[in-house]
Phi, psi and omega in degrees: 000154181248102180262147179271158175285153179291153177290160179299321181297315180295320180294317179295321178296318178296318178297317179296327181295323184267006177252138178272176179294338181271017182058039176236140182285142175287332181283139180229167178070221181296331182287343184298330181262009185300320185268000181280340180246094181298336181291345178275351183257152179230162175250127181278324180241105182271133179265163175296131188234059171266171185297320181294319178294319177299318180297319179294322179298319181286332185262330190250008181287151177261125185292124180257316179230095182299327181294331179256358182060046180258130182238150175250140173210144179278118182297324180291324177292320179296318179295318179296314179296321178298316179297316181296314180298315181298313182296315180296315182294314180294319178297317178297321178297316182289312181292323178297320178296319179293322178294317178296321178294326176296318179294324182273009180300131180091350177280182180300142182293333180295320180296318181292322178290326175296319177297321176297316180295316180294315180297318179294321178296316178296319177302313180295317181299308181292324178296319179288324183279327188264349184237171175262023183297141176282169183303318181295321179293320178295318178299315180296316180291326177292319178297320179294318178298313180297321180296317179297315183291322179293319176297320179298320179290313186288334181274356182052044177286150179116180182292155180295152182292144177291147182289000000 
């Protein structure tokens, strides 16, 4: 089986748990050096680890042990909120770009293409920062976004231009 190494946060919490106020480890003998080598430890339950989920864990956890700085958070709630935020943000970027292109219908084509480039760049940036998508997936979704926006520009969809 392929187990992942523990996160730095989990490892630090575990170390604090086994240290007393006098800076002495509760562990003795062979176990005293157990936490000094992180490569010897494994994680049995790996959580989704994208940037948005990490930010939520640090901000939305409920403090269980203030002395150890231990927080509880529901992994399923964090995953659900991450999905909702990602979908809403990416959707707003795409629909917002189409709405702006509708308003700019009939204007110079250079302005509309600059808007397509900016919108596609923002789409790629947020998609790359908020998700765990691999490079190929980001490239594919960016190409699809750009294709939709370019078709929208070239088809002159939207209300007619004002005279």
